[in-house]
Tab-separated table of C-alpha atoms in Angstrom:
chain	number	residue	atom	x	y	z
A	140	MET	CA	0.000	0.000	0.000
A	141	ARG	CA	2.866	2.392	0.787
A	142	ARG	CA	4.137	2.175	-2.794
A	143	PHE	CA	0.917	3.878	-3.991
A	144	ALA	CA	0.837	6.585	-1.308
A	145	PRO	CA	2.956	9.123	-3.287
A	146	LEU	CA	0.784	8.548	-6.347
A	147	ALA	CA	-2.374	9.054	-4.320
A	148	GLY	CA	-0.917	12.250	-2.864
A	149	LEU	CA	-0.072	13.492	-6.351
A	150	VAL	CA	-3.629	12.827	-7.519
A	151	ILE	CA	-5.018	14.779	-4.563
A	152	LEU	CA	-2.610	17.667	-5.226
A	153	LEU	CA	-3.538	17.839	-8.912
A	154	ALA	CA	-7.231	17.748	-8.058
A	155	ALA	CA	-6.775	20.606	-5.592
A	156	LEU	CA	-4.857	22.678	-8.138
A	157	SER	CA	-7.525	22.007	-10.755
A	158	PHE	CA	-10.280	23.106	-8.379
A	159	SER	CA	-8.332	26.248	-7.467
A	160	ALA	CA	-7.808	27.101	-11.135
A	161	ARG	CA	-11.515	26.659	-11.857
A	162	ALA	CA	-12.396	28.862	-8.888
A	163	ASP	CA	-10.005	31.581	-10.045
A	164	GLN	CA	-11.397	31.343	-13.563
A	165	GLY	CA	-14.914	31.691	-12.271
A	166	LYS	CA	-13.871	34.720	-10.233
A	167	THR	CA	-12.363	36.328	-13.303
A	168	ASP	CA	-15.440	35.636	-15.410
A	169	GLY	CA	-17.696	37.105	-12.746
A	170	SER	CA	-15.812	40.390	-12.449
A	171	SER	CA	-16.467	41.883	-15.880
A	172	PRO	CA	-15.883	45.655	-16.023
A	173	LEU	CA	-18.782	47.880	-15.053
A	174	LEU	CA	-18.077	50.247	-17.958
A	175	VAL	CA	-16.773	49.607	-21.455
A	176	SER	CA	-15.126	52.675	-22.998
A	177	SER	CA	-15.927	53.560	-26.579
A	178	ALA	CA	-15.503	56.588	-28.854
A	179	LYS	CA	-14.210	59.946	-27.671
A	180	VAL	CA	-16.099	63.107	-28.634
A	181	GLU	CA	-14.342	66.434	-29.193
A	182	CYS	CA	-16.602	69.336	-28.244
A	183	SER	CA	-15.564	72.790	-29.492
A	184	HIS	CA	-17.233	75.937	-28.177
A	185	LYS	CA	-15.739	78.115	-30.915
A	186	ARG	CA	-17.346	76.451	-33.942
A	187	LYS	CA	-20.902	76.888	-35.150
A	188	PRO	CA	-22.881	73.659	-35.665
A	189	ALA	CA	-23.464	74.442	-39.357
A	190	GLU	CA	-19.740	74.682	-40.092
A	191	PRO	CA	-17.793	71.665	-41.413
A	192	LEU	CA	-16.786	69.466	-38.520
A	193	ASP	CA	-13.290	68.056	-38.041
A	194	PRO	CA	-13.286	65.533	-36.481
A	195	PRO	CA	-16.858	64.460	-37.439
A	196	SER	CA	-17.933	64.251	-33.785
A	197	THR	CA	-17.153	67.923	-33.015
A	198	ALA	CA	-20.072	70.121	-31.859
A	199	ALA	CA	-20.152	73.779	-30.864
A	200	ILE	CA	-21.483	76.689	-28.885
A	201	PRO	CA	-21.268	79.876	-31.019
A	202	ARG	CA	-18.765	81.843	-28.906
A	203	ALA	CA	-16.466	81.072	-26.005
A	204	GLU	CA	-18.402	82.929	-23.324
A	205	ALA	CA	-20.272	82.337	-20.095
A	206	PHE	CA	-22.799	79.541	-20.506
A	207	VAL	CA	-26.065	80.473	-18.764
A	208	ALA	CA	-28.164	77.326	-18.528
A	209	SER	CA	-31.570	79.053	-18.370
A	210	ARG	CA	-30.964	80.650	-21.788
A	211	HIS	CA	-30.493	77.275	-23.435
A	212	PHE	CA	-32.462	74.575	-21.622
A	213	LYS	CA	-36.070	75.396	-22.549
A	214	GLU	CA	-38.990	73.221	-23.607
A	215	ASP	CA	-39.379	73.910	-27.319
A	216	ILE	CA	-40.039	71.484	-30.172
A	217	ALA	CA	-40.589	74.063	-32.909
A	218	PRO	CA	-38.625	73.558	-36.147
A	219	THR	CA	-36.646	76.700	-35.296
A	220	ALA	CA	-35.572	75.477	-31.842
A	221	PRO	CA	-31.774	75.269	-31.467
A	222	VAL	CA	-32.401	71.933	-29.722
A	223	LYS	CA	-35.785	70.225	-29.661
A	224	ILE	CA	-36.587	69.664	-25.988
A	225	SER	CA	-39.986	68.147	-25.245
A	226	TRP	CA	-39.646	67.819	-21.473
A	227	LEU	CA	-37.552	69.209	-18.622
A	228	GLY	CA	-37.908	67.508	-15.253
A	229	ALA	CA	-38.817	69.655	-12.252
A	230	SER	CA	-35.664	68.600	-10.411
A	231	PHE	CA	-33.492	69.557	-13.396
A	232	VAL	CA	-35.164	72.973	-13.694
A	233	ARG	CA	-34.848	73.667	-9.975
A	234	ARG	CA	-31.273	72.480	-9.546
A	235	PHE	CA	-29.535	73.090	-12.855
A	236	THR	CA	-31.087	75.904	-14.889
A	237	ILE	CA	-29.803	78.422	-12.321
A	238	LYS	CA	-26.221	77.579	-13.305
A	239	ALA	CA	-23.723	79.727	-15.163
A	240	GLU	CA	-20.473	78.167	-16.329
A	241	THR	CA	-17.425	79.046	-18.365
A	242	ALA	CA	-17.717	77.299	-21.714
A	243	GLU	CA	-14.441	75.590	-22.554
A	244	ASP	CA	-13.457	73.194	-25.294
A	245	THR	CA	-13.529	69.682	-23.941
A	246	SER	CA	-13.141	66.059	-24.894
A	247	LEU	CA	-15.742	63.591	-23.628
A	248	GLN	CA	-15.256	59.859	-23.305
A	249	THR	CA	-18.252	57.610	-23.912
A	250	HIS	CA	-18.806	54.436	-21.903
A	251	ALA	CA	-21.411	51.674	-22.118
A	252	LEU	CA	-22.822	50.444	-18.809
A	253	ASN	CA	-22.387	46.670	-18.665
A	254	LYS	CA	-24.803	45.875	-15.855
A	255	PRO	CA	-27.411	47.699	-13.745
A	256	SER	CA	-25.581	50.047	-11.359
A	257	ASN	CA	-26.365	53.132	-9.307
A	258	ALA	CA	-24.701	56.520	-9.684
A	259	ALA	CA	-22.188	56.034	-6.875
A	260	GLN	CA	-20.977	52.744	-8.351
A	261	ILE	CA	-20.590	54.268	-11.813
A	262	ALA	CA	-18.773	57.360	-10.536
A	263	SER	CA	-16.452	55.178	-8.469
A	264	GLU	CA	-15.525	53.283	-11.620
A	265	LEU	CA	-14.836	56.553	-13.476
A	266	GLY	CA	-12.693	57.947	-10.674
A	267	ALA	CA	-11.521	61.562	-10.588
A	268	ARG	CA	-12.672	62.319	-14.127
A	269	ALA	CA	-16.370	61.666	-13.576
A	270	GLU	CA	-17.677	65.249	-13.669
A	271	SER	CA	-18.921	67.015	-16.802
A	272	LYS	CA	-20.440	70.470	-17.295
A	273	LEU	CA	-23.911	71.472	-18.438
A	274	ALA	CA	-22.193	73.263	-21.320
A	275	ASP	CA	-20.842	69.863	-22.407
A	276	VAL	CA	-24.349	68.385	-22.360
A	277	TRP	CA	-25.669	71.266	-24.449
A	278	CYS	CA	-22.771	70.969	-26.865
A	279	LEU	CA	-23.718	67.363	-27.671
A	280	LEU	CA	-27.422	68.173	-27.832
A	281	ARG	CA	-26.806	70.852	-30.469
A	282	LEU	CA	-25.087	68.310	-32.666
A	283	GLN	CA	-28.218	66.117	-32.499
A	284	ALA	CA	-30.826	68.856	-32.163
A	285	SER	CA	-33.610	66.831	-33.795
A	286	GLY	CA	-32.617	63.368	-32.626
A	287	GLU	CA	-30.081	62.610	-35.345
A	288	SER	CA	-27.554	59.822	-34.876
A	289	GLY	CA	-24.431	60.734	-32.970
A	290	ALA	CA	-22.636	60.371	-29.665
A	291	LEU	CA	-25.915	60.571	-27.738
A	292	GLN	CA	-27.920	57.394	-28.199
A	293	THR	CA	-31.522	57.847	-29.286
A	294	GLY	CA	-33.000	54.472	-28.345
A	295	ALA	CA	-34.671	53.328	-25.145
A	296	ALA	CA	-31.529	53.513	-22.988
A	297	PRO	CA	-30.600	56.913	-21.529
A	298	ASN	CA	-27.441	59.008	-21.670
A	299	ILE	CA	-26.117	60.222	-18.322
A	300	PHE	CA	-23.666	62.864	-17.115
A	301	PHE	CA	-22.361	63.659	-13.641
A	302	VAL	CA	-22.804	67.422	-13.206
A	303	ARG	CA	-22.719	69.795	-10.224
A	304	ASP	CA	-25.919	71.768	-9.695
A	305	GLY	CA	-26.342	75.443	-8.829
A	306	MET	CA	-25.551	74.735	-5.173
A	307	GLY	CA	-22.395	72.811	-6.008
A	308	ASP	CA	-23.849	69.383	-5.259
A	309	LEU	CA	-23.074	66.531	-7.636
A	310	GLY	CA	-26.090	65.104	-9.430
A	311	VAL	CA	-26.961	62.934	-12.414
A	312	VAL	CA	-28.345	64.550	-15.562
A	313	ASP	CA	-30.073	62.079	-17.859
A	314	VAL	CA	-30.897	62.742	-21.503
A	315	LEU	CA	-33.313	60.602	-23.521
A	316	TRP	CA	-34.748	61.080	-27.012
A	317	GLY	CA	-38.535	60.924	-26.718
A	318	GLY	CA	-39.531	61.040	-30.387
A	319	ALA	CA	-40.690	64.671	-30.543
A	320	GLY	CA	-37.743	66.035	-28.624
A	321	TRP	CA	-35.184	65.436	-25.918
A	322	GLU	CA	-36.333	64.639	-22.381
A	323	ILE	CA	-33.932	65.873	-19.724
A	324	GLY	CA	-34.114	64.962	-16.064
A	325	ALA	CA	-31.970	65.013	-12.954
A	326	SER	CA	-31.610	62.796	-9.906
A	327	PRO	CA	-29.570	62.895	-6.681
A	328	PHE	CA	-26.119	61.361	-6.775
A	329	ALA	CA	-26.943	59.328	-3.656
A	330	SER	CA	-30.044	57.743	-5.186
A	331	PRO	CA	-29.925	53.926	-4.970
A	332	ARG	CA	-31.822	53.717	-8.272
A	333	PRO	CA	-29.877	51.519	-10.700
A	334	TRP	CA	-29.313	52.675	-14.258
A	335	ILE	CA	-30.068	49.956	-16.778
A	336	ALA	CA	-27.431	48.044	-18.718
A	337	GLY	CA	-26.850	49.814	-22.023
A	338	THR	CA	-26.960	53.287	-20.488
A	339	ARG	CA	-24.370	55.523	-22.142
A	340	VAL	CA	-22.154	57.346	-19.656
A	341	PHE	CA	-20.147	60.466	-20.533
A	342	SER	CA	-17.060	61.716	-18.714
A	343	PRO	CA	-14.269	64.216	-19.477
């Protein structure tokens, strides 16, 4: 019997190593990234939307000046509207339309949300570069004023930005194409509400 003891021990050792490898593999498979980065969008505040765009994803605010949110974010679906907006949420109006910012050229990274997650989880994944400006949101909206294809998705899943409100508190601004115009809402950063998989997240 002793002659087979080393062989038996080897079998046990190999079985243990195999189990450990399978466990590690399962751990790896179960920890898929929360966000998958995609295209980057250059947003220029010095170029008019009607001008040729280079690169193709570049949008614009007419002049580099103070961006006053209340002058831009208005419910208006007329053909002449600079951006067709069919609905502004009460929380967005109260917290964000009182803002004034300095409009600066910026580059926004797009990310696809892999699994349902709340704002805190998403921001933690983004790290220090989570915060955008309202001017950035408007810049992208102008490029897709009537729901055209572009960086902002126009399907059932929303687009979200982390933006500080008029009091300096971080919140979530969500943008969704509703058919007649854009629907823009806002929610507290601390809300436990999960955003659905497929949500497009923007960050500087």
